[in-house]
Amino acid sequence: MSSPQTIPSAGRPLSAGAIALMLMLCLTWGFNQIAVKLVLPDIPPMLQATIRSMGALPVLFIIGTFRGVKFFERDGTWKPGLVAGLMFGIEFVLIFQGLRFTSASRAVVFLYTAPFFVALGSYQVLAERLGGTQWLGLAVSFAGVALAIGVPQPDVDAKVLLGDLMIVGGAALWAATTLVAKGTRLRFAAPEKALGYQVATSIPILGLAAFVFGESITHTPAPLSVALMAFQAIWVVGTTFTLWFALVKAYSASKLSAFTFITPLFGVVGSYFIMHDTLSPTFGAAAVLVIAGLFLVNRPSSTAAAPRDALLNVTKT
């Protein structure tokens, strides 16, 4: 059976603290792409993802236990938690394998179509509805990302298109995981528990993918690779993903997702300083577009239907 639950965060504007936290998360996630690339010579991608989840799980238990989270309490969250975990694991399989066929620049552009999937799903699932101003903001921000990374060329072969499709699939699953965390009983669970479901479920999925694709570690990883793997497990997954789900529970999923447009921009800047990539004046214009778009997304709109009594049907078990 189901009963309606009020979603007070549907039209809640992001606070200054939430915006600052999102900027920090995007900065971390932008650098994380560089970390993955730096570790690749020592540890293949699927094994990286598997080790990352295995290392993050005890971190979540330690943090959650310290905060008094009851991980094994029967609260009706295991079903949506399992669903979110399946999508979480498959998402990374699609993204990492998609990169085998398409370029990194195309992958970044297509991956950050996720906010559009969130916005579309939020209308049906979360009783959130973006107005014309917010949709314009999404479009402007995405245009900024495309300009910074480089608009994909149309003359591509079937393999590249397959890779693009896999990346879009990963973006859709990222959005779907956000909607499940926000629109089911999982939203009542502590962030550590909600993420714990996903990390634990992803381990066998990613491990199986590593086996299927024949990945192995052929030599002892360098100290830098070990340090970057610890960074990914403890900070990226164990900490920033937990903060992300805490924010998703408190604020509009659509507006939070819009901020992820900043992530590839931070990645480009990080690549300049760490990988010594060249930045062009185009990046400055792209940054202005992204910031302007985010301002529009977070601007109150009279046409955005986020009524105080917006209801969401939450399944009870």
Coordinates of C-alpha atoms in Angstrom, one line a residue:
M1 CA 0.0 0.0 0.0
S2 CA 1.1 3.6 -0.3
S3 CA 0.5 6.8 1.5
P4 CA 1.3 10.4 0.5
Q5 CA 4.3 12.1 1.9
T6 CA 5.0 15.9 1.7
I7 CA 8.2 16.8 -0.1
P8 CA 9.0 20.1 1.5
S9 CA 12.4 20.4 -0.4
A10 CA 10.8 20.5 -3.9
G11 CA 10.8 24.2 -4.2
R12 CA 13.4 25.0 -1.5
P13 CA 16.1 27.3 -2.9
L14 CA 19.7 26.3 -2.2
S15 CA 21.3 28.1 0.7
A16 CA 24.7 29.7 0.6
G17 CA 26.1 26.8 2.6
A18 CA 24.6 24.3 0.2
I19 CA 26.0 26.1 -2.8
A20 CA 29.5 26.2 -1.2
L21 CA 29.3 22.5 -0.4
M22 CA 28.2 21.7 -4.0
L23 CA 31.2 23.7 -5.3
M24 CA 33.5 21.7 -3.1
L25 CA 31.9 18.4 -4.3
C26 CA 32.2 19.4 -8.0
L27 CA 35.8 20.4 -7.4
T28 CA 36.5 17.0 -5.9
W29 CA 34.7 15.1 -8.7
G30 CA 36.5 17.1 -11.4
F31 CA 39.9 16.1 -9.9
N32 CA 38.7 12.5 -9.5
Q33 CA 38.6 12.1 -13.3
I34 CA 42.3 13.1 -13.3
A35 CA 43.0 10.7 -10.4
V36 CA 41.5 7.8 -12.4
K37 CA 43.6 8.5 -15.4
L38 CA 46.8 8.8 -13.3
V39 CA 46.1 5.4 -11.8
L40 CA 45.2 3.6 -15.1
P41 CA 48.8 2.6 -15.9
D42 CA 48.9 0.5 -12.7
I43 CA 45.2 -0.5 -12.1
P44 CA 42.6 -1.0 -14.9
P45 CA 39.3 0.9 -14.7
M46 CA 36.9 -1.8 -13.5
L47 CA 39.4 -3.0 -10.9
Q48 CA 39.8 0.6 -9.8
A49 CA 36.1 1.0 -9.3
T50 CA 35.9 -2.4 -7.4
I51 CA 38.7 -1.5 -5.1
R52 CA 37.2 2.0 -4.6
S53 CA 33.9 0.5 -3.5
M54 CA 35.6 -2.1 -1.3
G55 CA 37.6 0.6 0.4
A56 CA 34.7 3.0 0.8
L57 CA 32.4 0.5 2.5
P58 CA 34.2 0.3 5.9
V59 CA 34.6 4.1 5.8
L60 CA 30.8 4.5 5.6
F61 CA 30.4 2.0 8.5
I62 CA 32.9 3.9 10.6
I63 CA 31.4 7.3 10.0
G64 CA 27.8 6.0 10.3
T65 CA 28.5 4.1 13.5
F66 CA 30.1 7.2 15.0
R67 CA 27.0 9.1 14.2
G68 CA 24.7 6.4 15.6
V69 CA 23.3 5.1 12.3
K70 CA 21.6 1.7 12.6
F71 CA 22.7 0.1 9.4
F72 CA 20.8 -3.2 10.0
E73 CA 17.6 -1.8 11.3
R74 CA 14.5 -3.0 9.4
D75 CA 13.1 0.3 8.1
G76 CA 11.7 -0.7 4.7
T77 CA 14.6 0.7 2.8
W78 CA 16.4 -2.4 1.6
K79 CA 14.3 -2.8 -1.6
P80 CA 15.0 0.8 -3.0
G81 CA 18.5 0.5 -1.6
L82 CA 19.1 -2.7 -3.7
V83 CA 17.6 -1.0 -6.8
A84 CA 19.8 2.0 -6.3
G85 CA 22.8 -0.2 -5.8
L86 CA 22.2 -2.1 -9.0
M87 CA 22.0 1.1 -10.9
F88 CA 25.0 2.5 -9.2
G89 CA 27.2 -0.5 -10.2
I90 CA 25.9 -0.7 -13.8
E91 CA 26.3 3.1 -14.2
F92 CA 30.1 2.8 -13.6
V93 CA 30.4 -0.2 -15.9
L94 CA 28.7 1.7 -18.7
I95 CA 30.8 4.9 -18.1
F96 CA 34.2 3.1 -17.9
Q97 CA 33.5 0.8 -20.8
G98 CA 32.0 3.6 -22.9
L99 CA 35.3 5.3 -22.7
R100 CA 36.9 2.5 -24.6
F101 CA 34.9 3.5 -27.7
T102 CA 34.4 7.3 -27.5
S103 CA 36.8 10.1 -26.7
A104 CA 37.1 11.7 -23.2
S105 CA 35.7 15.0 -24.4
R106 CA 32.6 13.4 -25.9
A107 CA 32.1 11.3 -22.8
V108 CA 32.2 14.4 -20.5
V109 CA 29.6 16.2 -22.6
F110 CA 27.3 13.2 -22.7
L111 CA 27.7 12.3 -19.1
Y112 CA 26.5 15.7 -18.0
T113 CA 23.2 15.2 -19.6
A114 CA 22.3 13.7 -16.2
P115 CA 20.7 16.9 -14.9
F116 CA 18.2 16.8 -17.8
F117 CA 17.2 13.3 -16.9
V118 CA 16.8 14.4 -13.2
A119 CA 14.7 17.4 -14.3
L120 CA 12.4 15.2 -16.4
G121 CA 12.1 12.5 -13.8
S122 CA 11.5 15.0 -11.0
Y123 CA 8.3 16.1 -12.6
Q124 CA 6.8 12.6 -12.4
V125 CA 8.5 11.3 -9.3
L126 CA 9.3 14.2 -6.9
A127 CA 6.5 16.7 -7.7
E128 CA 9.2 19.1 -8.7
R129 CA 8.7 21.1 -11.9
L130 CA 11.2 23.6 -13.4
G131 CA 9.8 26.7 -15.0
G132 CA 11.0 28.3 -18.2
T133 CA 13.8 30.2 -16.5
Q134 CA 15.2 27.0 -14.9
W135 CA 15.0 25.1 -18.2
L136 CA 16.8 28.0 -19.9
G137 CA 19.5 27.8 -17.2
L138 CA 20.0 24.1 -17.8
A139 CA 20.4 24.8 -21.5
V140 CA 22.9 27.7 -21.0
S141 CA 25.0 25.7 -18.5
F142 CA 25.1 22.7 -20.8
A143 CA 26.1 25.0 -23.7
G144 CA 29.0 26.2 -21.5
V145 CA 30.2 22.7 -20.8
A146 CA 30.0 21.8 -24.5
L147 CA 32.0 25.0 -25.3
A148 CA 34.7 24.3 -22.7
I149 CA 35.2 20.6 -23.6
G150 CA 34.7 21.0 -27.3
V151 CA 31.5 20.3 -29.3
P152 CA 31.7 16.7 -30.6
Q153 CA 32.3 16.3 -34.3
P154 CA 29.5 14.7 -36.4
D155 CA 31.7 12.4 -38.5
V156 CA 32.0 9.5 -36.2
D157 CA 31.8 5.7 -36.7
A158 CA 29.5 3.1 -35.1
K159 CA 31.9 2.3 -32.3
V160 CA 32.0 5.9 -31.2
L161 CA 28.3 6.2 -31.3
L162 CA 28.0 3.0 -29.2
G163 CA 30.4 4.6 -26.7
D164 CA 28.3 7.8 -26.7
L165 CA 25.2 5.7 -26.0
M166 CA 26.8 3.9 -23.1
I167 CA 27.9 7.2 -21.6
V168 CA 24.3 8.6 -21.9
G169 CA 23.1 5.3 -20.3
G170 CA 25.4 5.9 -17.4
A171 CA 24.1 9.5 -17.1
A172 CA 20.5 8.3 -17.1
L173 CA 21.4 5.7 -14.3
W174 CA 23.1 8.5 -12.3
A175 CA 20.0 10.5 -12.5
A176 CA 17.8 7.5 -11.8
T177 CA 19.8 6.7 -8.7
T178 CA 19.3 10.3 -7.5
L179 CA 15.6 10.0 -8.0
V180 CA 15.4 6.7 -6.2
A181 CA 17.3 8.2 -3.2
K182 CA 15.0 11.1 -3.2
G183 CA 11.6 9.6 -4.1
T184 CA 11.4 6.4 -2.1
R185 CA 11.7 5.4 1.5
L186 CA 15.5 5.6 1.0
R187 CA 15.1 9.3 1.6
F188 CA 14.3 8.6 5.2
A189 CA 17.5 6.6 5.7
A190 CA 20.7 8.2 6.9
P191 CA 23.0 9.2 4.1
E192 CA 25.6 6.6 5.1
K193 CA 23.0 3.9 5.0
A194 CA 21.6 5.0 1.7
L195 CA 25.1 5.1 0.1
G196 CA 26.1 1.9 1.9
Y197 CA 23.4 0.0 -0.1
Q198 CA 24.8 1.3 -3.3
V199 CA 28.5 0.7 -2.5
A200 CA 27.9 -2.8 -1.2
T201 CA 25.8 -3.8 -4.1
S202 CA 28.2 -2.4 -6.7
I203 CA 31.2 -4.5 -5.4
P204 CA 30.1 -7.8 -7.0
I205 CA 28.8 -6.0 -10.1
L206 CA 32.1 -4.2 -10.7
G207 CA 34.1 -7.3 -9.7
L208 CA 32.2 -9.4 -12.2
A209 CA 32.8 -6.7 -14.9
A210 CA 36.5 -6.7 -14.2
F211 CA 36.6 -10.5 -14.5
V212 CA 34.5 -10.5 -17.8
F213 CA 36.8 -7.9 -19.3
G214 CA 39.9 -9.8 -18.3
E215 CA 41.4 -7.1 -16.1
S216 CA 44.3 -7.8 -13.8
I217 CA 47.1 -6.0 -11.9
T218 CA 50.3 -7.1 -13.5
H219 CA 52.8 -5.2 -11.2
T220 CA 53.0 -3.5 -7.8
P221 CA 51.2 -0.1 -8.1
A222 CA 53.3 3.0 -7.5
P223 CA 52.9 4.9 -4.2
L224 CA 51.1 7.7 -6.1
S225 CA 48.5 5.2 -7.4
V226 CA 48.0 3.8 -3.9
A227 CA 47.5 7.3 -2.5
L228 CA 45.1 8.2 -5.3
M229 CA 43.1 5.0 -4.7
A230 CA 42.8 5.9 -1.0
F231 CA 41.7 9.4 -2.1
Q232 CA 39.0 7.9 -4.2
A233 CA 37.8 5.4 -1.6
I234 CA 37.9 7.5 1.5
W235 CA 37.2 11.0 0.3
V236 CA 35.4 10.7 -3.0
V237 CA 33.0 7.7 -2.3
G238 CA 33.1 7.5 1.4
T239 CA 32.7 11.2 2.1
T240 CA 31.6 13.3 -0.9
F241 CA 29.0 10.9 -2.1
T242 CA 27.6 10.8 1.4
L243 CA 27.4 14.6 1.5
W244 CA 25.7 14.5 -1.9
F245 CA 22.9 12.2 -0.7
A246 CA 22.5 14.3 2.4
L247 CA 22.0 17.3 0.1
V248 CA 19.6 15.4 -2.1
K249 CA 17.4 14.7 0.9
A250 CA 17.3 18.4 1.9
Y251 CA 17.1 20.3 -1.4
S252 CA 15.6 20.2 -4.9
A253 CA 17.2 17.3 -6.9
S254 CA 16.9 19.3 -10.1
K255 CA 18.7 22.3 -8.8
L256 CA 21.5 20.2 -7.2
S257 CA 22.0 18.2 -10.3
A258 CA 22.4 21.4 -12.3
F259 CA 25.5 22.3 -10.3
T260 CA 27.2 19.2 -11.6
F261 CA 27.8 21.1 -14.8
I262 CA 30.7 22.8 -13.0
T263 CA 32.5 19.5 -12.5
P264 CA 34.0 19.2 -16.0
L265 CA 35.1 22.8 -15.9
F266 CA 37.0 22.0 -12.7
G267 CA 38.4 19.0 -14.5
V268 CA 39.7 21.1 -17.3
V269 CA 41.4 23.5 -14.9
G270 CA 42.9 20.6 -13.0
S271 CA 44.2 19.1 -16.2
Y272 CA 45.9 22.4 -17.0
F273 CA 47.8 22.4 -13.7
I274 CA 48.4 18.7 -13.3
M275 CA 48.4 17.3 -16.8
H276 CA 49.7 20.5 -18.4
D277 CA 46.9 20.8 -20.8
T278 CA 46.5 24.1 -22.6
L279 CA 43.6 26.5 -21.8
S280 CA 42.1 28.8 -24.4
P281 CA 40.1 32.0 -24.0
T282 CA 37.1 29.8 -25.0
F283 CA 37.2 28.4 -21.5
G284 CA 36.6 31.8 -19.9
A285 CA 33.4 32.3 -22.0
A286 CA 32.3 28.7 -21.1
A287 CA 32.7 29.4 -17.4
V288 CA 30.6 32.6 -17.7
L289 CA 27.8 30.5 -19.5
V290 CA 27.9 27.8 -16.8
I291 CA 27.7 30.3 -13.9
A292 CA 24.9 32.3 -15.6
G293 CA 23.0 29.1 -16.2
L294 CA 23.3 28.0 -12.6
F295 CA 22.1 31.4 -11.5
L296 CA 19.0 31.0 -13.7
V297 CA 18.4 27.5 -12.4
N298 CA 18.5 28.6 -8.8
R299 CA 16.4 31.7 -9.4
P300 CA 12.8 31.5 -8.0
S301 CA 10.3 31.1 -10.8
S302 CA 6.5 31.7 -10.5
T303 CA 5.9 29.1 -13.2
A304 CA 7.8 26.3 -11.5
A305 CA 5.2 24.1 -9.9
A306 CA 6.6 23.3 -6.5
P307 CA 3.5 23.7 -4.3
R308 CA 3.8 23.5 -0.5
D309 CA 1.4 20.6 -0.5
A310 CA 3.2 18.7 -3.3
L311 CA 2.7 15.0 -2.6
L312 CA 4.7 11.9 -3.4
N313 CA 3.5 8.3 -3.0
V314 CA 6.0 6.4 -1.0
T315 CA 5.6 2.6 -0.9
K316 CA 5.5 1.1 2.6
T317 CA 6.7 -2.3 3.4

